[in-house]
């Protein structure tokens, strides 16, 4: 019976030398039955050296169960099968794909990554419904021209192969939104790339490119461009017209200056570490008004211009391992700055122990030096005998100039009324009430709802969140670490702009469900709690989530579906009691874990 089944599966005939071909491990009939119903077949990690013919013929041959099951009332209803739309053959030992792939014309997704493929069949060009093709982590030296006939292809992943060139006509794939050709041996990019006007993400990292074609500027939809680890000495000036660009990675090249990007008004992240940049041009900085992340570590920068303060949205600034000897004190005025790396510089004006105290202490020091240089024309006068005691507790200069209301590190059980009174008609963007003894959210915080976007209430004794906090609808950053919180109210769903929340070192036993309903969230920091589980399906709905920190919780298992959260760039799970994935996998970083 088994022999007959194998004969049928192989198409009934034995060609020349058929007996000498090692037969792949059989595909369980139950899996094929399920695939006929769902349209999806996952054969990843099965040690396949070639794909059994009955897989290619799954929608052509009469299924085996039809032989035993002829009842029209049967539950299986094998005759109502669905065409196969998704086929996953990843992590096997395939050295080639059969031309029979054309027998699956309904395929929308084909995943053959992590095999030993040296070529692809020309028949791929007949899969006119194909939307995603993943052939990464193979041994491909070329791509077939027929690949250019796929009108609906939106995602093409060919990273980690042995490609030295790409088909000249690649620009014909007009529907393409994602293209990853990183970790190959490319020395040039086809000029037809200019036709890929729908491309959103382009990864050219880890190749041998010495220049970028100016025609790339025609990609009007491009939001993410990664050129890390090439041999680029300059960036074409025309690239400056890429108005949609949000993330630009130029690390590990041979750049001597920052590129001029006057039209990139949406650029949020610029990574240019490990180059040979010596000068930060003030004019170049002025063009980057939307920048949130500027990474310039391991260059040869000698000075930071005062104009860096035009980057009012900057949250992360990495200047580590340069030749900087002094900093402009005005750096302390950047209202959103959360992370400042300066180690490895010959700084003369800042003590080493101060650098080790962290960003907030460093910024506080820089601001104090501004004030030491004497009050400017718009500054409040110093405290005198005529100053009311309540006013002396509040830094009026910080309120008027920095839009910062700071009453931190006072060990106060409540915030004095005078602190809020001092705000007056000023618009406050940042509130810092951390390191006190607060047991509740200060009720008058709601008075700042029209302007406040960053609230820090960490290191207090707060055990519940009031509805007042939920009215701060402009809030983008909320720091509640080191409190006594066990839950968050559903009313927080109103905080639609919130993109960073820090809940570390609280008492959560359950992942706060309201977080699943905050679409702008980019960073969830929930380490050192007692969370026992997470819902990967709801988490996938947070399509902007880049960082999820769940270190030192009580997770007994990591749901595999977490791997579908494609936006995650940092997933931290150390210190949980689960057994899989193993510690060795965790140590390899987020990409390996996912």
Coordinates of C-alpha atoms in Angstrom, one line a residue:
X1 CA 0.0 0.0 0.0
X2 CA 2.8 2.4 1.0
X3 CA 4.6 1.6 -2.2
X4 CA 1.5 2.2 -4.3
X5 CA 1.1 5.5 -2.5
X6 CA 4.7 6.5 -3.3
X7 CA 4.2 5.5 -7.0
X8 CA 1.0 7.7 -7.2
X9 CA 2.8 10.6 -5.4
X10 CA 5.6 10.5 -7.9
X11 CA 3.2 10.7 -10.9
X12 CA 3.0 7.0 -11.6
X13 CA 6.0 6.5 -13.8
X14 CA 9.7 5.8 -13.1
X15 CA 12.0 7.8 -15.4
X16 CA 15.5 6.7 -16.3
X17 CA 17.6 6.3 -13.2
X18 CA 14.7 6.9 -11.0
X19 CA 15.9 4.2 -8.6
X20 CA 19.1 6.1 -8.0
X21 CA 17.5 9.3 -6.8
X22 CA 17.3 9.6 -3.0
X23 CA 13.7 10.0 -2.1
X24 CA 12.9 13.0 0.1
X25 CA 11.2 12.3 3.5
X26 CA 7.5 11.8 2.8
X27 CA 5.1 14.7 3.4
X28 CA 2.4 13.6 5.8
X29 CA -1.0 13.2 4.2
X30 CA -2.6 15.1 7.0
X31 CA -0.5 18.1 6.1
X32 CA -1.5 17.9 2.4
X33 CA -5.2 17.6 3.4
X34 CA -4.9 20.7 5.5
X35 CA -3.1 22.5 2.7
X36 CA -5.9 21.7 0.2
X37 CA -8.4 23.3 2.7
X38 CA -6.3 26.3 3.7
X39 CA -4.3 27.1 0.6
X40 CA -1.1 27.1 2.7
X41 CA 1.7 24.5 3.0
X42 CA 4.6 24.8 5.4
X43 CA 7.5 22.3 4.8
X44 CA 10.2 24.3 6.5
X45 CA 13.0 22.4 8.3
X46 CA 12.2 18.9 7.0
X47 CA 15.6 18.0 5.6
X48 CA 14.3 18.0 2.0
X49 CA 16.9 17.6 -0.7
X50 CA 14.2 18.0 -3.4
X51 CA 10.5 18.7 -3.4
X52 CA 8.3 15.7 -3.8
X53 CA 6.4 15.8 -7.1
X54 CA 3.0 15.4 -5.5
X55 CA 3.6 18.8 -3.7
X56 CA 3.9 20.5 -7.1
X57 CA 0.8 18.6 -8.3
X58 CA -1.3 19.1 -5.1
X59 CA -4.0 20.9 -7.0
X60 CA -3.9 18.6 -10.1
X61 CA -4.0 15.0 -8.8
X62 CA -7.0 13.4 -7.1
X63 CA -6.1 13.3 -3.4
X64 CA -5.5 9.9 -1.8
X65 CA -8.4 10.4 0.6
X66 CA -10.7 10.3 -2.4
X67 CA -9.9 6.6 -2.8
X68 CA -11.2 5.7 0.6
X69 CA -13.9 8.4 1.0
X70 CA -16.6 8.5 -1.6
X71 CA -19.5 9.7 0.6
X72 CA -20.8 13.1 -0.5
X73 CA -21.8 13.8 3.1
X74 CA -18.3 13.3 4.3
X75 CA -16.7 16.0 6.5
X76 CA -13.5 16.2 4.4
X77 CA -15.3 17.2 1.2
X78 CA -12.0 16.7 -0.7
X79 CA -13.4 17.9 -4.0
X80 CA -13.9 21.4 -2.6
X81 CA -10.1 22.1 -2.4
X82 CA -8.5 25.5 -2.4
X83 CA -5.6 26.4 -4.7
X84 CA -2.3 26.6 -3.0
X85 CA -1.4 30.3 -2.4
X86 CA 1.5 30.1 0.1
X87 CA 4.3 27.6 0.0
X88 CA 7.2 27.6 2.5
X89 CA 10.2 25.5 1.8
X90 CA 12.7 27.3 4.0
X91 CA 15.6 25.8 5.9
X92 CA 15.9 22.6 3.9
X93 CA 18.7 21.2 1.8
X94 CA 17.4 22.1 -1.7
X95 CA 20.0 22.6 -4.4
X96 CA 17.5 23.3 -7.1
X97 CA 13.8 24.0 -7.7
X98 CA 11.8 22.1 -10.3
X99 CA 10.3 23.8 -13.4
X100 CA 7.1 22.2 -12.1
X101 CA 6.7 25.2 -9.8
X102 CA 4.6 26.5 -12.7
X103 CA 1.9 24.0 -11.7
X104 CA 1.0 26.3 -8.8
X105 CA -0.2 29.4 -10.7
X106 CA -2.2 30.7 -7.7
X107 CA 0.9 31.1 -5.5
X108 CA 1.1 34.6 -3.9
X109 CA 4.0 33.7 -1.6
X110 CA 7.0 31.4 -2.1
X111 CA 9.6 31.2 0.6
X112 CA 12.7 29.1 -0.1
X113 CA 15.2 31.0 2.1
X114 CA 18.0 29.1 3.9
X115 CA 18.7 26.3 1.3
X116 CA 21.6 25.6 -1.0
X117 CA 20.1 26.9 -4.3
X118 CA 22.6 27.9 -7.0
X119 CA 19.9 28.9 -9.5
X120 CA 16.2 29.5 -9.9
X121 CA 13.9 27.9 -12.5
X122 CA 12.8 30.1 -15.4
X123 CA 9.2 28.8 -14.8
X124 CA 9.0 31.3 -11.8
X125 CA 8.2 33.9 -14.5
X126 CA 4.8 32.2 -15.0
X127 CA 3.6 32.7 -11.4
X128 CA 1.8 35.9 -12.3
X129 CA 0.0 36.1 -9.0
X130 CA 3.2 36.0 -6.9
X131 CA 3.5 38.9 -4.5
X132 CA 6.4 37.8 -2.2
X133 CA 9.5 35.8 -3.1
X134 CA 12.1 35.0 -0.5
X135 CA 15.2 33.3 -1.9
X136 CA 17.6 34.8 0.7
X137 CA 20.4 32.8 2.4
X138 CA 21.2 30.6 -0.6
X139 CA 24.1 30.4 -3.1
X140 CA 22.6 32.2 -6.1
X141 CA 25.0 33.8 -8.6
X142 CA 22.3 35.2 -10.9
X143 CA 18.6 35.8 -11.1
X144 CA 16.7 34.6 -14.2
X145 CA 15.4 37.2 -16.6
X146 CA 12.0 35.6 -16.4
X147 CA 11.7 36.9 -12.8
X148 CA 11.1 40.3 -14.4
X149 CA 7.7 39.1 -15.8
X150 CA 6.0 39.0 -12.3
X151 CA 3.5 42.0 -12.5
X152 CA 2.3 41.7 -8.9
X153 CA 5.6 41.1 -7.1
X154 CA 5.7 43.4 -4.1
X155 CA 8.5 41.9 -2.0
X156 CA 11.8 40.4 -3.4
X157 CA 14.3 39.2 -0.8
X158 CA 17.6 38.0 -2.2
X159 CA 20.0 38.9 0.6
X160 CA 22.9 36.6 1.6
X161 CA 23.6 35.1 -1.8
X162 CA 26.6 35.3 -4.2
X163 CA 25.2 37.8 -6.7
X164 CA 27.8 40.0 -8.5
X165 CA 25.1 41.8 -10.6
X166 CA 21.4 42.3 -10.9
X167 CA 19.3 41.9 -14.1
X168 CA 19.4 45.2 -16.0
X169 CA 15.6 45.2 -16.4
X170 CA 14.8 44.9 -12.7
X171 CA 13.0 48.2 -12.9
X172 CA 10.2 46.4 -14.8
X173 CA 8.9 45.1 -11.4
X174 CA 6.7 48.2 -11.0
X175 CA 4.7 46.8 -8.1
X176 CA 7.8 46.2 -6.0
X177 CA 7.6 47.8 -2.5
X178 CA 10.4 45.9 -0.7
X179 CA 13.8 44.9 -2.2
X180 CA 16.6 43.4 -0.1
X181 CA 19.8 42.7 -2.0
X182 CA 22.1 43.1 1.0
X183 CA 25.1 40.8 1.7
X184 CA 26.0 40.0 -1.9
X185 CA 28.9 41.0 -4.1
X186 CA 27.3 43.8 -6.1
X187 CA 29.5 46.5 -7.5
X188 CA 26.8 48.5 -9.4
X189 CA 23.1 49.2 -9.4
X190 CA 21.1 49.0 -12.6
X191 CA 19.9 52.4 -13.8
X192 CA 16.4 50.9 -14.3
X193 CA 16.0 51.1 -10.5
X194 CA 14.7 54.6 -11.2
X195 CA 11.5 53.0 -12.4
X196 CA 10.7 51.5 -9.1
X197 CA 8.5 54.4 -8.0
X198 CA 6.4 52.2 -5.5
X199 CA 9.5 51.0 -3.6
X200 CA 9.3 51.7 0.1
X201 CA 12.3 49.8 1.5
X202 CA 15.6 49.2 -0.3
X203 CA 18.5 47.4 1.4
X204 CA 21.9 47.6 -0.4
X205 CA 24.0 46.9 2.7
X206 CA 27.1 44.8 2.7
X207 CA 28.0 44.9 -0.9
X208 CA 30.9 46.5 -2.9
X209 CA 29.3 49.7 -4.1
X210 CA 31.6 52.6 -4.7
X211 CA 28.8 55.0 -5.8
X212 CA 25.0 55.3 -5.9
X213 CA 23.3 56.2 -9.2
X214 CA 21.7 59.6 -9.1
X215 CA 18.6 58.0 -10.7
X216 CA 17.7 56.6 -7.3
X217 CA 16.2 60.0 -6.6
X218 CA 13.3 59.1 -8.8
X219 CA 12.0 56.6 -6.1
X220 CA 9.4 59.0 -4.8
X221 CA 7.9 56.4 -2.3
X222 CA 11.2 55.3 -0.7
X223 CA 11.1 55.6 3.1
X224 CA 14.0 53.4 4.1
X225 CA 17.4 53.2 2.3
X226 CA 20.2 51.1 3.8
X227 CA 23.7 51.4 2.3
X228 CA 25.6 50.2 5.3
X229 CA 29.1 48.7 4.7
X230 CA 29.9 49.6 1.2
X231 CA 32.7 51.8 -0.3
X232 CA 30.8 55.0 -0.8
X233 CA 32.8 58.2 -0.6
X234 CA 30.0 60.5 -1.5
X235 CA 26.2 60.6 -1.8
X236 CA 24.8 62.0 -5.1
X237 CA 23.3 65.5 -4.5
X238 CA 20.2 64.5 -6.4
X239 CA 19.4 62.1 -3.6
X240 CA 18.4 65.2 -1.6
X241 CA 15.1 65.3 -3.6
X242 CA 13.8 62.0 -2.0
X243 CA 11.0 63.7 -0.2
X244 CA 9.6 60.5 1.4
X245 CA 12.8 59.3 2.9
X246 CA 12.5 58.6 6.7
X247 CA 15.5 56.4 7.5
X248 CA 19.0 56.6 5.8
X249 CA 21.7 54.1 6.8
X250 CA 25.3 55.0 5.6
X251 CA 27.3 53.3 8.3
X252 CA 30.7 51.7 7.5
X253 CA 31.5 53.6 4.3
X254 CA 34.2 56.1 3.4
X255 CA 32.2 59.4 3.7
X256 CA 34.1 62.5 4.6
X257 CA 31.1 64.7 5.3
X258 CA 27.4 64.5 6.0
X259 CA 25.3 64.4 2.8
X260 CA 23.3 67.5 1.9
X261 CA 19.6 66.6 2.2
X262 CA 17.6 69.9 1.9
X263 CA 14.4 68.3 0.6
X264 CA 14.3 65.3 3.0
X265 CA 11.9 67.1 5.3
X266 CA 10.6 63.7 6.7
X267 CA 14.0 62.2 7.5
X268 CA 13.8 60.9 11.1
X269 CA 16.9 58.7 11.3
X270 CA 20.4 59.3 9.8
X271 CA 23.0 56.6 10.7
X272 CA 26.5 57.6 9.5
X273 CA 28.8 56.0 12.1
X274 CA 32.2 54.4 11.2
X275 CA 33.1 56.7 8.3
X276 CA 35.8 59.4 8.0
X277 CA 33.7 62.5 8.7
X278 CA 35.8 65.3 10.1
X279 CA 33.4 68.3 10.0
X280 CA 29.8 68.7 10.9
X281 CA 28.6 71.4 8.5
X282 CA 26.1 73.8 10.2
X283 CA 24.1 74.3 7.0
X284 CA 23.7 70.6 6.6
X285 CA 22.3 70.3 10.1
X286 CA 19.8 73.0 9.5
X287 CA 18.2 71.0 6.7
X288 CA 17.4 68.0 9.0
X289 CA 14.7 69.6 11.2
X290 CA 12.6 66.4 11.6
X291 CA 15.6 64.2 12.7
X292 CA 15.0 62.1 15.8
X293 CA 18.1 59.9 15.6
X294 CA 21.6 61.1 14.5
X295 CA 24.3 58.4 14.8
X296 CA 27.8 59.6 14.1
X297 CA 30.0 57.4 16.3
X298 CA 33.5 56.3 15.3
X299 CA 34.3 59.2 12.9
X300 CA 36.9 62.0 13.2
X301 CA 34.6 64.8 14.2
X302 CA 36.5 67.6 16.0
X303 CA 33.7 70.0 16.9
X304 CA 29.9 70.2 17.3
X305 CA 28.4 73.4 15.9
X306 CA 26.0 75.5 18.0
X307 CA 23.5 75.0 15.2
X308 CA 22.9 71.5 16.5
X309 CA 20.1 73.0 18.6
X310 CA 18.0 73.5 15.5
X311 CA 17.3 69.7 15.7
X312 CA 14.5 70.2 18.2
X313 CA 13.0 66.8 17.7
X314 CA 16.3 64.9 18.3
X315 CA 15.9 62.0 20.7
X316 CA 19.2 60.1 20.2
X317 CA 22.6 61.6 19.5
X318 CA 25.5 59.2 19.3
X319 CA 28.9 61.0 19.0
X320 CA 31.0 58.3 20.7
X321 CA 34.6 57.7 19.7
X322 CA 35.3 60.9 17.8
X323 CA 37.9 63.7 18.4
X324 CA 35.5 66.2 20.1
X325 CA 37.3 68.3 22.8
X326 CA 34.4 70.5 23.8
X327 CA 30.6 70.6 23.5
X328 CA 28.3 73.6 23.0
X329 CA 26.4 74.1 26.2
X330 CA 23.2 74.8 24.2
X331 CA 23.1 71.0 23.6
X332 CA 21.3 70.9 26.9
X333 CA 18.4 72.8 25.4
X334 CA 17.3 70.0 23.1
X335 CA 13.9 69.3 24.6
X336 CA 13.4 65.7 23.4
X337 CA 16.9 64.4 23.8
X338 CA 16.8 61.1 25.7
X339 CA 20.1 59.5 24.8
X340 CA 23.5 61.2 24.3
X341 CA 26.7 59.1 23.8
X342 CA 30.0 60.8 24.2
X343 CA 32.4 58.1 25.5
X344 CA 35.8 57.9 23.7
X345 CA 36.2 61.6 23.1
X346 CA 39.0 63.8 24.5
X347 CA 36.5 66.1 26.3
X348 CA 38.2 68.7 28.5
X349 CA 35.3 70.5 29.9
X350 CA 33.3 67.5 31.2
X351 CA 34.6 65.1 33.9
X352 CA 34.6 61.4 33.0
X353 CA 32.4 60.5 36.1
X354 CA 29.7 62.9 34.8
X355 CA 29.6 61.1 31.5
X356 CA 29.0 57.8 33.4
X357 CA 25.9 59.3 35.2
X358 CA 23.8 59.2 32.0
X359 CA 22.1 61.5 29.6
X360 CA 19.8 63.4 31.9
X361 CA 22.6 64.4 34.4
X362 CA 24.8 65.4 31.5
X363 CA 22.1 67.7 30.0
X364 CA 21.4 69.2 33.4
X365 CA 25.0 70.0 33.7
X366 CA 25.1 71.6 30.2
X367 CA 22.0 73.7 31.1
X368 CA 23.6 74.8 34.3
X369 CA 26.7 76.0 32.4
X370 CA 24.4 78.2 30.1
X371 CA 23.1 79.9 33.3
X372 CA 26.6 80.2 34.7
X373 CA 27.5 82.3 31.7
X374 CA 25.1 85.0 32.9
X375 CA 21.4 85.7 32.2
X376 CA 20.5 86.4 28.6
X377 CA 18.0 89.1 27.6
X378 CA 15.0 86.8 27.9
X379 CA 16.0 85.1 31.2
X380 CA 14.5 85.6 34.6
X381 CA 16.6 87.4 37.1
X382 CA 18.3 85.4 39.8
X383 CA 16.6 84.8 43.2
X384 CA 16.8 87.8 45.5
X385 CA 15.5 88.8 48.9
X386 CA 12.3 90.1 47.1
X387 CA 11.7 86.7 45.5
X388 CA 8.7 84.7 46.9
X389 CA 9.9 81.4 48.5
X390 CA 7.5 79.4 46.3
X391 CA 9.0 80.8 43.1
X392 CA 12.5 79.9 44.1
X393 CA 11.6 76.2 44.0
X394 CA 10.7 76.5 40.3
X395 CA 13.1 77.1 37.5
X396 CA 11.3 79.9 35.6
X397 CA 14.0 80.0 33.0
X398 CA 13.4 76.3 32.2
X399 CA 9.6 77.0 31.8
X400 CA 10.0 80.0 29.5
X401 CA 13.0 79.0 27.4
X402 CA 13.1 75.2 27.4
X403 CA 9.3 74.6 27.9
X404 CA 10.3 72.3 30.8
X405 CA 8.5 72.0 34.1
X406 CA 10.9 70.3 36.5
X407 CA 10.2 69.4 40.1
X408 CA 12.3 66.2 40.3
X409 CA 14.4 64.6 43.0
X410 CA 12.7 66.5 45.8
X411 CA 11.3 63.5 47.7
X412 CA 8.0 65.4 47.9
X413 CA 4.7 63.7 48.7
X414 CA 2.8 66.1 46.4
X415 CA 3.7 68.8 43.9
X416 CA 3.2 72.2 45.5
X417 CA 0.5 74.4 43.9
X418 CA 3.1 77.1 43.3
X419 CA 4.8 74.8 40.8
X420 CA 1.7 74.8 38.6
X421 CA 1.0 78.4 39.3
X422 CA 4.5 79.3 37.9
X423 CA 3.6 78.0 34.5
X424 CA 1.1 80.8 33.9
X425 CA 0.3 81.2 30.2
X426 CA 3.5 79.4 29.1
X427 CA 3.2 76.3 26.9
X428 CA 5.0 73.4 28.7
X429 CA 6.1 70.5 26.5
X430 CA 8.1 68.4 29.1
X431 CA 7.2 67.6 32.7
X432 CA 9.6 65.9 35.1
X433 CA 8.2 64.9 38.5
X434 CA 10.5 61.9 38.9
X435 CA 12.2 60.8 42.1
X436 CA 9.6 62.0 44.6
X437 CA 7.2 60.2 46.9
X438 CA 4.0 60.8 44.9
X439 CA 1.2 58.2 45.5
X440 CA -1.0 59.5 42.7
X441 CA -0.8 61.4 39.4
X442 CA -0.8 65.2 40.3
X443 CA -4.4 66.3 39.5
X444 CA -3.4 69.7 38.1
X445 CA -1.3 67.9 35.4
X446 CA -4.4 68.0 33.2
X447 CA -4.1 71.8 33.0
X448 CA -1.1 71.3 30.6
X449 CA -3.1 69.0 28.2
X450 CA -2.9 71.5 25.3
X451 CA 0.9 71.4 25.1
X452 CA 2.6 68.6 27.1
X453 CA 4.0 65.7 25.1
X454 CA 6.6 64.2 27.5
X455 CA 5.8 63.3 31.1
X456 CA 8.2 61.6 33.6
X457 CA 6.8 60.2 36.8
X458 CA 9.4 57.5 37.4
X459 CA 10.7 56.6 40.9
X460 CA 7.6 57.4 42.9
X461 CA 5.0 55.3 44.7
X462 CA 2.1 55.6 42.3
X463 CA -0.2 52.6 42.4
X464 CA -2.9 53.6 39.9
X465 CA -3.4 55.9 36.9
X466 CA -6.0 58.6 37.1
X467 CA -8.4 59.5 34.3
X468 CA -6.7 62.9 34.1
X469 CA -3.6 61.5 32.6
X470 CA -5.7 60.0 29.8
X471 CA -6.7 63.5 28.7
X472 CA -3.1 64.5 27.7
X473 CA -3.8 63.6 24.1
X474 CA -0.6 65.2 22.8
X475 CA 1.5 62.8 24.9
X476 CA 4.3 61.0 23.0
X477 CA 6.5 59.9 25.8
X478 CA 5.4 58.5 29.2
X479 CA 7.8 57.4 31.9
X480 CA 6.3 55.5 34.8
X481 CA 9.2 53.2 35.7
X482 CA 9.8 52.2 39.4
X483 CA 6.3 52.6 40.8
X484 CA 3.7 50.3 42.3
X485 CA 1.5 49.9 39.2
X486 CA -0.4 46.6 38.6
X487 CA -2.7 47.7 35.7
X488 CA -3.4 50.5 33.2
X489 CA -7.0 51.9 32.6
X490 CA -8.7 51.3 29.3
X491 CA -9.2 55.1 29.0
X492 CA -5.5 55.3 28.0
X493 CA -6.7 54.2 24.6
X494 CA -7.2 58.0 24.0
X495 CA -3.4 58.5 23.9
X496 CA -3.2 58.0 20.1
X497 CA 0.1 59.8 19.7
X498 CA 2.0 57.9 22.5
X499 CA 5.0 56.2 21.0
X500 CA 7.2 55.4 24.0
X501 CA 6.0 54.1 27.4
X502 CA 8.3 52.9 30.2
X503 CA 6.7 50.6 32.7
X504 CA 9.9 48.9 34.0
X505 CA 10.1 47.9 37.7
X506 CA 6.4 47.9 38.5
X507 CA 4.1 45.0 39.6
X508 CA 2.3 44.0 36.4
X509 CA 1.3 40.3 36.3
X510 CA -0.5 40.7 33.0
X511 CA 0.5 42.6 29.8
X512 CA -1.6 45.8 29.9
X513 CA -4.3 45.1 27.2
X514 CA -4.7 48.8 26.5
X515 CA -1.2 48.9 24.9
X516 CA -2.5 46.7 22.1
X517 CA -4.8 49.6 21.1
X518 CA -2.2 52.4 20.9
X519 CA -1.3 52.4 17.2
X520 CA 1.6 54.9 17.4
X521 CA 3.6 52.9 19.9
X522 CA 7.2 52.4 18.9
X523 CA 8.8 51.4 22.2
X524 CA 7.3 49.3 25.1
X525 CA 9.6 49.0 28.0
X526 CA 8.1 46.5 30.5
X527 CA 11.2 44.8 32.1
X528 CA 11.4 43.7 35.7
X529 CA 7.7 42.9 36.2
X530 CA 5.8 39.6 36.6
X531 CA 4.2 39.4 33.2
X532 CA 3.3 35.8 32.3
X533 CA 2.2 35.9 28.7
X534 CA 1.7 38.1 25.6
X535 CA -0.7 38.0 22.7
X536 CA 1.4 38.0 19.5
X537 CA -1.7 38.4 17.2
X538 CA -2.7 41.7 18.9
X539 CA 1.0 42.7 19.1
X540 CA 1.3 42.3 15.3
X541 CA -1.4 45.1 15.0
X542 CA 1.2 47.5 16.4
X543 CA 2.9 48.0 13.0
X544 CA 5.3 50.7 14.3
X545 CA 6.6 48.8 17.3
X546 CA 10.4 48.7 17.1
X547 CA 11.4 47.9 20.7
X548 CA 9.7 45.4 23.1
X549 CA 11.6 45.0 26.4
X550 CA 10.2 42.1 28.5
X551 CA 13.4 41.2 30.3
X552 CA 13.1 39.6 33.8
X553 CA 9.4 38.7 33.8
X554 CA 7.6 35.4 34.2
X555 CA 7.2 34.3 30.6
X556 CA 6.9 30.5 30.5
X557 CA 6.8 30.4 26.7
X558 CA 7.6 32.6 23.8
X559 CA 4.8 32.3 21.2
X560 CA 6.3 31.4 17.7
X561 CA 3.8 33.9 16.1
X562 CA 6.0 36.6 17.6
X563 CA 8.2 36.0 14.6
X564 CA 5.5 37.6 12.4
X565 CA 6.0 41.0 14.1
X566 CA 8.1 42.3 11.2
X567 CA 8.5 45.8 12.5
X568 CA 10.4 44.6 15.7
X569 CA 14.0 45.6 15.7
X570 CA 14.8 45.0 19.3
X571 CA 13.1 42.1 21.3
X572 CA 14.6 41.7 24.8
X573 CA 13.6 38.5 26.6
X574 CA 16.5 37.6 28.9
X575 CA 15.8 36.6 32.5
X576 CA 12.5 34.8 31.8
X577 CA 11.9 31.1 32.9
X578 CA 11.0 29.8 29.4
X579 CA 13.1 26.9 28.0
X580 CA 12.8 27.7 24.3
X581 CA 14.3 29.6 22.6
X582 CA 17.6 28.7 24.3
X583 CA 19.9 31.3 25.8
X584 CA 22.3 30.8 22.8
X585 CA 19.6 32.0 20.4
X586 CA 18.7 35.0 22.6
X587 CA 22.4 35.9 22.6
X588 CA 22.4 36.2 18.8
X589 CA 20.1 39.2 18.9
X590 CA 16.6 40.1 17.7
X591 CA 16.9 39.1 14.0
X592 CA 17.9 35.5 14.9
X593 CA 15.3 35.3 17.7
X594 CA 12.5 36.3 15.4

